Every structure is written in structure tokens, then in C-alpha cells.
CSV table of C-alpha atoms and ligand atoms in Angstrom, one decimal:
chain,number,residue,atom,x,y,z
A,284,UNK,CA,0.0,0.0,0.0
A,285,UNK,CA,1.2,3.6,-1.0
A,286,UNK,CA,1.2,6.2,1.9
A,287,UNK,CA,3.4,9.4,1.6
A,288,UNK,CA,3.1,9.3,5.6
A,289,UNK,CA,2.9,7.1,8.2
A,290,UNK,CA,1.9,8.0,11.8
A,291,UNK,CA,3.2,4.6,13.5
A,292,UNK,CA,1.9,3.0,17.4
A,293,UNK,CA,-0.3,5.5,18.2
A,294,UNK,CA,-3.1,5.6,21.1
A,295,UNK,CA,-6.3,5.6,19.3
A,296,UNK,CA,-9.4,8.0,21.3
A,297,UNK,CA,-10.7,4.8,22.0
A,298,UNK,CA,-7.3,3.3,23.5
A,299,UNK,CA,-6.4,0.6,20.8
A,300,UNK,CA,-2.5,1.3,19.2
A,301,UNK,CA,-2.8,2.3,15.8
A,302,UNK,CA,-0.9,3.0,12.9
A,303,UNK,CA,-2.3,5.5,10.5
A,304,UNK,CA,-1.6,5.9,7.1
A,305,UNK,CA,-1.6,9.0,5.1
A,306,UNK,CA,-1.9,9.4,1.3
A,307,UNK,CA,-2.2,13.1,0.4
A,308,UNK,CA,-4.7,15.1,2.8
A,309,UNK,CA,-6.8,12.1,3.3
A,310,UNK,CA,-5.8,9.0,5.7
A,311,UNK,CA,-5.9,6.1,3.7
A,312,UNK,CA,-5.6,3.5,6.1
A,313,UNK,CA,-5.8,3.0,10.2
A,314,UNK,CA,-4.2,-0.7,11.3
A,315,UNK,CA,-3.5,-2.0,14.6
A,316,UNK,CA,-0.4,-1.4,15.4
A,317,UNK,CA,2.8,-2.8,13.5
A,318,UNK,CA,0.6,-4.1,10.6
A,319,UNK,CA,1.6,-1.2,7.9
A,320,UNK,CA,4.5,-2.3,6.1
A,321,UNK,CA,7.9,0.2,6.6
A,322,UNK,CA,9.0,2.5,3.8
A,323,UNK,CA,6.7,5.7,3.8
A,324,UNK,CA,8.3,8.4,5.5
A,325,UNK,CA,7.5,7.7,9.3
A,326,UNK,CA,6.1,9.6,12.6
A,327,UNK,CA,7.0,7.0,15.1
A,328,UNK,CA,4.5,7.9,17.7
A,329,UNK,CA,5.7,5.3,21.0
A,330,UNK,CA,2.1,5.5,22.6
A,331,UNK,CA,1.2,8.9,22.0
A,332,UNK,CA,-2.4,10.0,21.1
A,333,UNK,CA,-3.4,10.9,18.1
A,334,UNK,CA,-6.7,12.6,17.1
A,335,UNK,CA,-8.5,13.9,14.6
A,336,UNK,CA,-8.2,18.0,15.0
A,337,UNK,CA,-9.3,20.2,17.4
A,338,UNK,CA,-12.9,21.9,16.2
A,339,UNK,CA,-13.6,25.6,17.6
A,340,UNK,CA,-17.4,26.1,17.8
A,341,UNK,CA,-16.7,29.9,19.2
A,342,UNK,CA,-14.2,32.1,18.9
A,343,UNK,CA,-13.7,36.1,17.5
A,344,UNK,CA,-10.7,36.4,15.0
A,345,UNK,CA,-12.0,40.2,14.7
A,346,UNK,CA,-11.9,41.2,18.4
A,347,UNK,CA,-8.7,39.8,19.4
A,348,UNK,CA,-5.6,42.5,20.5
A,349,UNK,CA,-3.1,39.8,20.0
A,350,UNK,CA,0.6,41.7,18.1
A,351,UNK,CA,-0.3,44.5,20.5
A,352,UNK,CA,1.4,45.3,23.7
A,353,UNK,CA,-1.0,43.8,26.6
A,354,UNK,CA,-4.0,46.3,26.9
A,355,UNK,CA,-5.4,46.5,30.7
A,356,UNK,CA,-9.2,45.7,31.0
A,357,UNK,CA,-11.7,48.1,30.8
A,358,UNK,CA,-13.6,47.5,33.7
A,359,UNK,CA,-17.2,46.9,33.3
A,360,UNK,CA,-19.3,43.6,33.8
A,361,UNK,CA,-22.4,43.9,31.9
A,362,UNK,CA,-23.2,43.1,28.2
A,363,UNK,CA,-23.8,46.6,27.5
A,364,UNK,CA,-20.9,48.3,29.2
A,365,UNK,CA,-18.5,45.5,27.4
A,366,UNK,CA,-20.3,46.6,23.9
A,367,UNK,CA,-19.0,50.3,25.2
A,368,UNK,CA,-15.7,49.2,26.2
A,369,UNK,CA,-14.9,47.6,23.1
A,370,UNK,CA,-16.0,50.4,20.8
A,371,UNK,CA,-14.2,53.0,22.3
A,372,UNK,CA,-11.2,51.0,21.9
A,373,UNK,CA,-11.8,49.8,18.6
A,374,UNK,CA,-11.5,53.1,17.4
A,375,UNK,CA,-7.8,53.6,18.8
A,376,UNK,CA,-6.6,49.8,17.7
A,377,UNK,CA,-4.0,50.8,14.6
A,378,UNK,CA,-3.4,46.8,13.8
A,379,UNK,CA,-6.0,45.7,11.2
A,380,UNK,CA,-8.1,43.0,12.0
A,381,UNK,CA,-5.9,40.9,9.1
A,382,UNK,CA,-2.8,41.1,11.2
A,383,UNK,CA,-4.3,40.1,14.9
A,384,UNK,CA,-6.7,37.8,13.4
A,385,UNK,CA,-3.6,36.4,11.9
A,386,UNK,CA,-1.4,36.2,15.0
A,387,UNK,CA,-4.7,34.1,16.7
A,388,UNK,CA,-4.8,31.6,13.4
A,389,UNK,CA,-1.5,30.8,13.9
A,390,UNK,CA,-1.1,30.4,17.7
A,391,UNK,CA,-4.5,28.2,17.5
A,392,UNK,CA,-3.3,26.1,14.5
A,393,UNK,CA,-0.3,25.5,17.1
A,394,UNK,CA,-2.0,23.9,19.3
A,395,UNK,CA,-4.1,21.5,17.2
A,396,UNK,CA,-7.0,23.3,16.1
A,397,UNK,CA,-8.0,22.9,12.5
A,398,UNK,CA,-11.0,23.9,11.9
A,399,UNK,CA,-13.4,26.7,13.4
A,400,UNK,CA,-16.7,29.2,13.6
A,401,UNK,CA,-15.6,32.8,14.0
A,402,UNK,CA,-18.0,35.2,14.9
A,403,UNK,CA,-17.3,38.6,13.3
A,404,UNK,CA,-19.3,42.1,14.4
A,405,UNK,CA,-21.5,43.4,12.1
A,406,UNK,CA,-22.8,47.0,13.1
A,407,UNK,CA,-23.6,50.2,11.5
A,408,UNK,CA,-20.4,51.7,12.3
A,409,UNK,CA,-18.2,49.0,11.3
A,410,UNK,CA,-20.2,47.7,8.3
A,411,UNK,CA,-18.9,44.8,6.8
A,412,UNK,CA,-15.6,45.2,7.4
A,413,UNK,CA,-14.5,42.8,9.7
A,414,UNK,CA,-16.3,40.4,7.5
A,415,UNK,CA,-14.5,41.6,4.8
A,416,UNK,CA,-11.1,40.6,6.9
A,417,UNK,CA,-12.3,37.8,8.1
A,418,UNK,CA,-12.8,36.5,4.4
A,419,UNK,CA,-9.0,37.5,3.5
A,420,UNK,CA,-7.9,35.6,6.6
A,421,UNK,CA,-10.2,32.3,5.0
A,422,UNK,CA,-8.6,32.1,2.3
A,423,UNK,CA,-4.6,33.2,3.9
A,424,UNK,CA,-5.3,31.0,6.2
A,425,UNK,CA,-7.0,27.8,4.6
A,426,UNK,CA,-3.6,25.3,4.6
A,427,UNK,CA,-3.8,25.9,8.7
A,428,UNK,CA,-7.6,26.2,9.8
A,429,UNK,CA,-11.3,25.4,8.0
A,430,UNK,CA,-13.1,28.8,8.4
A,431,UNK,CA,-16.7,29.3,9.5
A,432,UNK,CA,-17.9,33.0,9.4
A,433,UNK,CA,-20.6,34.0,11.8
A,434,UNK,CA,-22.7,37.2,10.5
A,435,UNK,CA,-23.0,38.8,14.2
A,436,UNK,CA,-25.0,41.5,15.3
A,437,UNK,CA,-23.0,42.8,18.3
A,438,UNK,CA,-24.7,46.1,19.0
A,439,UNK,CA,-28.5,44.5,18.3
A,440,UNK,CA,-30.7,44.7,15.5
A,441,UNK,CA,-33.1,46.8,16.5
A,442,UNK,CA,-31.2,48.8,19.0
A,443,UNK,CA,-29.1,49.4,16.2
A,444,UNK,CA,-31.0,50.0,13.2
A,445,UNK,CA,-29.8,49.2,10.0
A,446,UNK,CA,-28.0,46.3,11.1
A,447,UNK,CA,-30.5,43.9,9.7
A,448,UNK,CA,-29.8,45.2,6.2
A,449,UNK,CA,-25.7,44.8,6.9
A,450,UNK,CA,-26.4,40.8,7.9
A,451,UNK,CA,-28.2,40.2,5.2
A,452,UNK,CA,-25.8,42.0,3.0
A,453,UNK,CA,-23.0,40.3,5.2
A,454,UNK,CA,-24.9,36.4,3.7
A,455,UNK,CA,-25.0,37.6,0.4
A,456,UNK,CA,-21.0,38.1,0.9
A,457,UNK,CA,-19.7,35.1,2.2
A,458,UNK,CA,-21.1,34.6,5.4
A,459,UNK,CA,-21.7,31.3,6.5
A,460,UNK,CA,-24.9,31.7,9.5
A,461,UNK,CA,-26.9,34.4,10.7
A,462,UNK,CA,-26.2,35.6,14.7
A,463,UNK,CA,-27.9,37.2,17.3
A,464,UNK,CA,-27.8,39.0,20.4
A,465,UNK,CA,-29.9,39.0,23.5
A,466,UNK,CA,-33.1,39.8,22.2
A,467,UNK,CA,-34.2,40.9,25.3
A,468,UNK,CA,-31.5,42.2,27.0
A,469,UNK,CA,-29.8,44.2,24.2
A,470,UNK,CA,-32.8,44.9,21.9
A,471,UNK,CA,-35.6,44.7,24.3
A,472,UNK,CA,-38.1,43.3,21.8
A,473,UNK,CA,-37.4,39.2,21.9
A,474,UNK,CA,-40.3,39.3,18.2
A,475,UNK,CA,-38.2,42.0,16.4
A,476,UNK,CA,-35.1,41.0,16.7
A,477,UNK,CA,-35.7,37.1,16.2
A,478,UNK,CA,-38.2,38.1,13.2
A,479,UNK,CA,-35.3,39.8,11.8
A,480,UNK,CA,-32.0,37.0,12.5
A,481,UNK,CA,-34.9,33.9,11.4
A,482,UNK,CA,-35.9,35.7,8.1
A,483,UNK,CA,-32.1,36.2,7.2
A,484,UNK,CA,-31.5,33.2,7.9
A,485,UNK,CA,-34.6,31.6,6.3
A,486,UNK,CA,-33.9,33.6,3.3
A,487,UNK,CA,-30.1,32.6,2.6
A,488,UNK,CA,-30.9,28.7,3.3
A,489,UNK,CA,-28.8,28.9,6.4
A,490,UNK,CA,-28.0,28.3,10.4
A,491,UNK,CA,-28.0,30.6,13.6
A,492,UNK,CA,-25.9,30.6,16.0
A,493,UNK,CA,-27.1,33.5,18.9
A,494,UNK,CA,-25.0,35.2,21.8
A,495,UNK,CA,-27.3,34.3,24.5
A,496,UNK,CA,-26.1,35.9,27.7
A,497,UNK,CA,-29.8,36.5,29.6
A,498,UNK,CA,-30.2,34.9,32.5
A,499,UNK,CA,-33.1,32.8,34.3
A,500,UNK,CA,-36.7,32.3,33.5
A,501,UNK,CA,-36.1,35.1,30.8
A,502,UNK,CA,-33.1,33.6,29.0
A,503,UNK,CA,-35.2,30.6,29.2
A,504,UNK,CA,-38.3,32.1,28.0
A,505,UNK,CA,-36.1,32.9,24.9
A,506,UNK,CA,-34.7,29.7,24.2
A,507,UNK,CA,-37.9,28.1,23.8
A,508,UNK,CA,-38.8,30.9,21.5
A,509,UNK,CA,-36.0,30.1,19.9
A,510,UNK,CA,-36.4,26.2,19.8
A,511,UNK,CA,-39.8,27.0,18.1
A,512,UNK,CA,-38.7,29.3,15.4
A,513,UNK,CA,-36.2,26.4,14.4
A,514,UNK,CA,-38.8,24.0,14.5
A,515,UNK,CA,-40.9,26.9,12.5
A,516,UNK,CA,-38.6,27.5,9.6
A,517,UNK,CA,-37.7,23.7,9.3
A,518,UNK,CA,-34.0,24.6,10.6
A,519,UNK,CA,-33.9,21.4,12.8
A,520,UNK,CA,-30.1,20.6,13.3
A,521,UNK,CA,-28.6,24.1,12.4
A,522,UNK,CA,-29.1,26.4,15.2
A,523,UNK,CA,-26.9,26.6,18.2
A,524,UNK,CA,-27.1,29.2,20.9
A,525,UNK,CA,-24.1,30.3,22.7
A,526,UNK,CA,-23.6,30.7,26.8
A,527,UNK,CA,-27.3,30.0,27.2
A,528,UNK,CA,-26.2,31.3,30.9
A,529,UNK,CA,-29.8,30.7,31.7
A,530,UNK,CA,-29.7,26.6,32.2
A,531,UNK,CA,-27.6,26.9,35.0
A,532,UNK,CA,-29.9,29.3,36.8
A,533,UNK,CA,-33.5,27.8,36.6
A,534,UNK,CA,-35.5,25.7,38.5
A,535,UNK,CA,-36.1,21.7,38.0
A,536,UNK,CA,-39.3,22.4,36.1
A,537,UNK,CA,-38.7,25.3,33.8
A,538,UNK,CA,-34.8,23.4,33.3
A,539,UNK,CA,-37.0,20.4,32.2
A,540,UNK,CA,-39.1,22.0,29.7
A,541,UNK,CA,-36.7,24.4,27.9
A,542,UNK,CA,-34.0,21.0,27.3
A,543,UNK,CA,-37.1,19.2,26.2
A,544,UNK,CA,-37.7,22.6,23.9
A,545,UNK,CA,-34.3,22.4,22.7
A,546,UNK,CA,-33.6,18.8,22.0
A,547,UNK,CA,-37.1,18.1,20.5
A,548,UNK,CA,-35.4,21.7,17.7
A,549,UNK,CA,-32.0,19.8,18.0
A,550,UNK,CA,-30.6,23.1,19.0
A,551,UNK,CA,-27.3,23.0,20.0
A,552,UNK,CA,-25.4,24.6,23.1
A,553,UNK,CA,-22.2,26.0,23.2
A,554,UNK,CA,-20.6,26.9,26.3
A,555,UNK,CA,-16.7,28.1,27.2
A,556,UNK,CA,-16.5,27.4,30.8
A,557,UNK,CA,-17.2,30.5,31.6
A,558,UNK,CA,-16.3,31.4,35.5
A,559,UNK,CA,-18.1,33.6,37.6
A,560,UNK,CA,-21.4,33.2,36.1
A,561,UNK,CA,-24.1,29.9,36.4
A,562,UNK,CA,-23.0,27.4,33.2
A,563,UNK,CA,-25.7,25.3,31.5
A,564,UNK,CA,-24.8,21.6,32.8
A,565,UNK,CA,-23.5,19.9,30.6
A,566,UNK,CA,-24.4,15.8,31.6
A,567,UNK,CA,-28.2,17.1,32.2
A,568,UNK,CA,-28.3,18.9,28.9
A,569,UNK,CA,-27.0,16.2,27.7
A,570,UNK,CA,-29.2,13.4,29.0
A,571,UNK,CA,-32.0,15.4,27.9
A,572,UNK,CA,-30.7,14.8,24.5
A,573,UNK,CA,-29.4,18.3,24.0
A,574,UNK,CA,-25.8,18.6,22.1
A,575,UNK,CA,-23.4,21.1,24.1
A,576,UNK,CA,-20.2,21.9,22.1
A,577,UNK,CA,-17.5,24.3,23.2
A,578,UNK,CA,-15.8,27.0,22.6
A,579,UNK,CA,-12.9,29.2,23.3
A,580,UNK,CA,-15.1,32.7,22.9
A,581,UNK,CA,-12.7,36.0,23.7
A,582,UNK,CA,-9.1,35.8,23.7
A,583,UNK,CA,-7.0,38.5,24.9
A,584,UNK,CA,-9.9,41.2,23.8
A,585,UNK,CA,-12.0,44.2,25.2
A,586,UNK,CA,-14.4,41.3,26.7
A,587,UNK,CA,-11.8,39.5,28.2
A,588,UNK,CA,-7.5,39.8,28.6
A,589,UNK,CA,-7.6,35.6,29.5
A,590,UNK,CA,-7.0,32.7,26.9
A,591,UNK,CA,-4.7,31.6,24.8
A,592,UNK,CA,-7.0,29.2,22.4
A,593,UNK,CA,-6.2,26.0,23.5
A,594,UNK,CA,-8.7,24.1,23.4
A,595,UNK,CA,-7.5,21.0,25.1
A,596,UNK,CA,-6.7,23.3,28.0
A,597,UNK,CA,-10.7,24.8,27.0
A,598,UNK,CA,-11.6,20.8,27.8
A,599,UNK,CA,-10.1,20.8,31.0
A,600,UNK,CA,-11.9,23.9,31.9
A,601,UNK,CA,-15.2,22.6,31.2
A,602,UNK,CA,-14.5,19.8,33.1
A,603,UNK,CA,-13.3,21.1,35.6
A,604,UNK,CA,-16.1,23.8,36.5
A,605,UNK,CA,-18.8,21.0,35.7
A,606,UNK,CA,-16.8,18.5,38.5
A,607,UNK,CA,-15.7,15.9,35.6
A,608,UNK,CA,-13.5,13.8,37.2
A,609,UNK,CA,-14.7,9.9,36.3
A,610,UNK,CA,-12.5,9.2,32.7
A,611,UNK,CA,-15.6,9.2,30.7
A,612,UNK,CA,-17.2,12.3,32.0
A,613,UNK,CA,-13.3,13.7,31.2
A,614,UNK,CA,-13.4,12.0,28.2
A,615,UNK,CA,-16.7,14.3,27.1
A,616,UNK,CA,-14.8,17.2,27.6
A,617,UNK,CA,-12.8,16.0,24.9
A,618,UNK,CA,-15.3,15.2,23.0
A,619,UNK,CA,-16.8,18.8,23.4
A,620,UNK,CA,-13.5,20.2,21.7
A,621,UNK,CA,-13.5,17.6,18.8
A,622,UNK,CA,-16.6,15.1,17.3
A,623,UNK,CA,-19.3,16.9,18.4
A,624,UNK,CA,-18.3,20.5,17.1
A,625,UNK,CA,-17.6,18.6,14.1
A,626,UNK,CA,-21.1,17.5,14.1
A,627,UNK,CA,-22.3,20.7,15.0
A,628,UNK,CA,-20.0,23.0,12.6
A,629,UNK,CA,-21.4,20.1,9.4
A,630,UNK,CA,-17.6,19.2,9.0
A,631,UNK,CA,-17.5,16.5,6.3
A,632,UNK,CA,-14.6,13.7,6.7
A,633,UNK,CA,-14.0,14.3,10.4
A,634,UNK,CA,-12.9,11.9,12.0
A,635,UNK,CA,-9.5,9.1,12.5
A,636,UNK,CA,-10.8,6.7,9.8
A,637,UNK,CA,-10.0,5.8,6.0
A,638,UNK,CA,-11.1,8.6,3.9
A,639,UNK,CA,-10.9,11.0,6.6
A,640,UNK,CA,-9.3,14.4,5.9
A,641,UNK,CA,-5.8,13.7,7.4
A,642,UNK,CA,-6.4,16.6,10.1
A,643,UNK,CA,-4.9,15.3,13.2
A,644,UNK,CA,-3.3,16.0,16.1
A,645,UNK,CA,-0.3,14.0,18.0
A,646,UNK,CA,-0.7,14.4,22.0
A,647,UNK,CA,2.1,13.2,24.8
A,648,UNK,CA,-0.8,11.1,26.6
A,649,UNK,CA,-1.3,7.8,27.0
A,650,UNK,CA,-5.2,8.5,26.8
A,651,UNK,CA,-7.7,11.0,26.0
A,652,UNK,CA,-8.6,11.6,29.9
A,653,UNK,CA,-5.0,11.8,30.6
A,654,UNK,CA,-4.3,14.6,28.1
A,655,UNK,CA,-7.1,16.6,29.0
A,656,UNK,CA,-6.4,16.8,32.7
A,657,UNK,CA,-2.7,17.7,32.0
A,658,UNK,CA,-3.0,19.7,29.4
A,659,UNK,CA,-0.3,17.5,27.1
A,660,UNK,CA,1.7,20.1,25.6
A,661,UNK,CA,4.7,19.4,22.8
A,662,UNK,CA,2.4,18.2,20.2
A,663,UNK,CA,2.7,17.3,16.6
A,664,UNK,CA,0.1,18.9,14.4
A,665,UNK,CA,-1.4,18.0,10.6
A,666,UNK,CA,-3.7,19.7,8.1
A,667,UNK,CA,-4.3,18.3,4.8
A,668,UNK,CA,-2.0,15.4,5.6
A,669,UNK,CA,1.4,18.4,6.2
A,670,UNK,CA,3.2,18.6,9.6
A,671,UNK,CA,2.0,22.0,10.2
A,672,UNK,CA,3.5,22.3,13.7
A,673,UNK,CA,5.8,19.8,16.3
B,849,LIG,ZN1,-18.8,35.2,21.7
């Protein structure tokens, strides 16, 4: 058999030693290990993981300050003040969106990640210009990362009018989904503004994935109006809403019939871990049937100065703020960062298996709950079958 690479004894996700053959970008063949004949160029692997790539359901290629000095927080903890924050600053940030975007691309590709849904602000000041970066940096960018382009209404729809017309504009561009923005928290009409992201959306023949930061029976109140619009315009499958802060904060009853909302939509949750606010839970969500994916969300921005986008150190987060300590509650945390964005994003040949897109990373762990709790660092990385990193 004719490989041009040959990733040799690996751990498998699922524990077995593997080699993995690689004929191009696509994996031709996985064997147990020792069963591939010598000759192609060789990775010897001695027991190390190997995965297919890190998937980033969340992250803002357009906010991030990295290739600047460190800029101090501007203090301020609600959605609105943060919205504030970041626009006076925007206006003072010299670097284009190409060059820090840039700088994020490569410091995520790095660490494994290779492919990923950016979010990128749409608003009547900024117009379509981040979108317009954003698109530069998809195709600069395509032999690191897969790039997912977010249409997102950061400063509301109806709060700030004329938006609707820029996302719609923004589809018609190259924007793959339609986002949104606490409808009732920013725009304080939860009809208008999902009238207005649902008809985009409906319109263009594509998903929605929504910034959903209200909290408690109201944020809950709005997922359901959510899960029935999806249900509504037939978008079963394609809608995710991000944060969702709300499931963490509700009682049994109102818990039970917004996760029976959601799954019944198959509307996905995404979630980063965040810390000092309640977290939708992910083993209830998910025994309810709801998918929860992760995310990275803001790194080193005007929302937040943490992060780095590594998002095997993103799995450990999650699993440690939701108490996941058992290997296969650990091993969902994984799974959070890798098949089930994958599922979510619509990712076609994902996965560690002939015909799969040879997009993998190579982690110093013995298993998947080992890497995650240690955060395995010194790894090997491949897009489209290329030793990208390691
Ligand atoms: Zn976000």
C-alpha cells in the first residue's frame, strides 16, 4: 500500500495502538499497530495520542488584541458596558483586523486546532468590514484552519438599526450563518429581533448561531422561542445558541421543559467554561438529548484579557467547572472540543478513519482523559496530511 506518511503506534481515542496511514490530505488506512508495512516516510509515535483535530465552535478572530502590547481591561461587567468598552477602543486599535486575526490563526493552528466558527461584528459603524477581513484571513489562512464565518449582530438589530440590512448584506457576501444578540437584554423586543435574524437566515438557506447571555426564567423564556422558530422555519439541526447562561440558573421544572424545547429543535449549546457566572450543565443537557459543544469565545480582547485558544486546556476547563472527574465524563470534555463540534459546525470527513481528511493532532498522553487533565503540551500537528507544527 502507497502512503506518503505514516503515523506509527499511536493511542487511538478509543485506546487501541494504531498506525495511520496517510496518502495526500486524506488517511488512507488505520491498522492496529505494527501491521503497515515500513518504507513511507515515518512519525513514530511510541504511545502517543493521536486525534482527529481540534474543532472551535466559538471564537472572534475580529476582536482579538493579540501583536499588540497587553492592553489593561476596561472594567465593566455587563453586556452593555462591554459593547461600550470595546467600541471605544476599537476606534484607537491601529493593527487591522488581518494582522491580529492572523497572529490568533497561527497560535491556535499551534495547538491542534484545525477547523473553526468565527463570529465577526456586524454594526452600522463598522459595516462589513470585519467580515471583509475575516474572508482574507479564510482564504490566507485555509492550509492551517477550515473557516466558519458567523454574520453577528454585536450592538443589536433593532437597537441598532440598519444592522438587519448589513447581515443580510453580510450572507450575500460570504457569510456562512446568521447571529444574534440577547433579544431581550440588548434589543428589548425578543419578536423584532428574532423576526429579523430567522428571516435572514430563512432567506439565505442557512443556520443561527445566537450570543445568548440573559439569565433565568427570561433567558429561558427565549430559548424556547428560539427552539420553536427552528422547529418553525424547518432549521432542525442548524441552530446553536451560545452561553445559554440561563440553564444553570432555573429551577427543575422550567430546566426540564426548555432542554425538552431544545432537543425536541435539535438546537445546540455552546458553552466556554465560563467562570463567575451559572453554566448550562452539561451531563443534564445532555441526557436530555441536548448537544453542548464548546468554545474558546474571547481571547485577549475588550471582553476578556484571558485565553490563549487552546482548546484542550478549554476541555479541561469545562471539566473542571462542571466537576468531571470519572475518565468518561473527562473523556466528554474531549469530546466537546472535537466530534461533536464537528457534528455541529457540518464538518465532512472528520474523524481518524479511511477517507478521513488527514487533520490530526499528536498528543504526549497515553489516553484522551490523561491529556485533557494535563493539558499535554509538545504536540505534533497536521492539516491536509502536512506537519503543520511539532
Ligand atoms: Zn462570543
Amino acid at each position: 500500500m502507497q502512503a506518503d506518511l505514516v503515523i506509527a503506534g499511536a493511542t487511538a481515542p478509543d485506546g487501541s495502538l494504531v498506525d495511520v496511514a496517510i496518502s495526500g490530505a486524506t488517511i488512507s488506512a488505520v491498522t492496529p499497530a505494527g501491521e503497515l508495512p515500513q518504507g513511507a516516510r515515518r512519525i513514530e509515535a511510541a504511545g502517543k495520542l493521536v486525534s482527529p483535530s481540534f474543532v472551535e465552535g466559538h471564537i472572534h478572530l475580529d476582536k482579538t488584541l493579540l501583536g499588540l502590547p497587553f492592553i489593561p481591561h476596561i472594567p465593566g461587567n455587563t453586556v452593555a458596558l462591554r459593547i461600550a468598552a470595546e467600541k471605544q477602543l476599537r476606534r484607537t486599535v491601529a493593527l487591522p483586523v488581518e494582522e491580529r486575526g492572523g497572529r490568533l490563526i497561527e497560535q491556535i493552528a499551534a495547538f491542534g486546532t484545525g477547523s473553526i466558527r468565527s463570529h465577526v461584528d456586524i454594526d452600522t459603524e463598522i459595516g462589513l468590514k470585519g467580515l471583509h477581513a475575516l474572508m482574507v484571513l479564510k482564504e490566507r489562512y485555509a492550509h492551517l484552519v477550515d473557516i466558519q464565518i458567523v454574520a453577528f449582530p454585536q450592538s443589536g438589530v433593532i437597537t441598532d438599526s440598519g444592522t438587519a440590512a448589513l447581515l443580510d448584506a453580510a450572507l450575500e457576501e460570504g457569510a456562512d450563518l446568521v447571529g444574534g444578540l440577547d433579544p431581550a437584554g440588548i434589543d428589548n423586543d425578543v419578536t423584532g429581533h428574532l423576526d429579523a435574524i430567522f428571516s435572514i437566515a430563512e432567506k439565505h438557506g442557512v443556520g443561527l448561531d445566537i450570543h445568548l447571555h440573559d439569565p433565568g426564567p427570561l433567558g429561558a423564556f427565549e430559548l424556547r422561542q428560539i427552539a420553536g422558530r427552528t422547529k418553525a422555519a424547518g432549521l432542525e439541526g442548524k441552530v446553536a445558541v451560545s452561553h445559554a447562561f440561563a440553564l444553570g440558573s432555573i429551577d427543575d421544572v422550567e430546566f426540564g421543559r426548555t432542554a425538552q424545547a431544545l432537543a425536541s429543535a435539535g438546537v445546540a449549546i455552546m458553552t466556554n467554561g465560563p467562570g463567575p457566572v451559572s453554566m448550562p450543565p452539561v451531563k443534564r443537557l445532555k441526557a436530555a438529548g441536548v448537544t453542548v459543544f464548546a468554545g474558546s469565545d474571547n481571547i485577549r480582547d475588550a471582553w476578556s484579557p484571558y485565553g490563549n485558544g487552546d482548546l484542550l486546556q478549554r476541555a479541561m476547563i469545562i471539566g473542571y467547572r462542571q466537576d468531571f472527574n470519572a475518565d468518561e465524563d473527562v473523556a466528554h470534555a474531549f469530546a466537546m472540543v472535537t466530534t461533536i463540534p464537528a457534528t455541529v459546525l457540518g464538518l465532512e470527513g472528520y474523524g481518524l478513519a479511511p477517507g478521513c481528511r488527514a487533520d490530526l493532532v499528536l498528543i504526549p498522553a497515553g489516553s484522551v482523559p490523561e491529556a485533557v487533565a494535563g493539558v499535554s503540551g509538545g504536540r505534533t500537528v497536521l492539516k491536509h496530511g502536512k506537519v503543520i507544527a511539532g
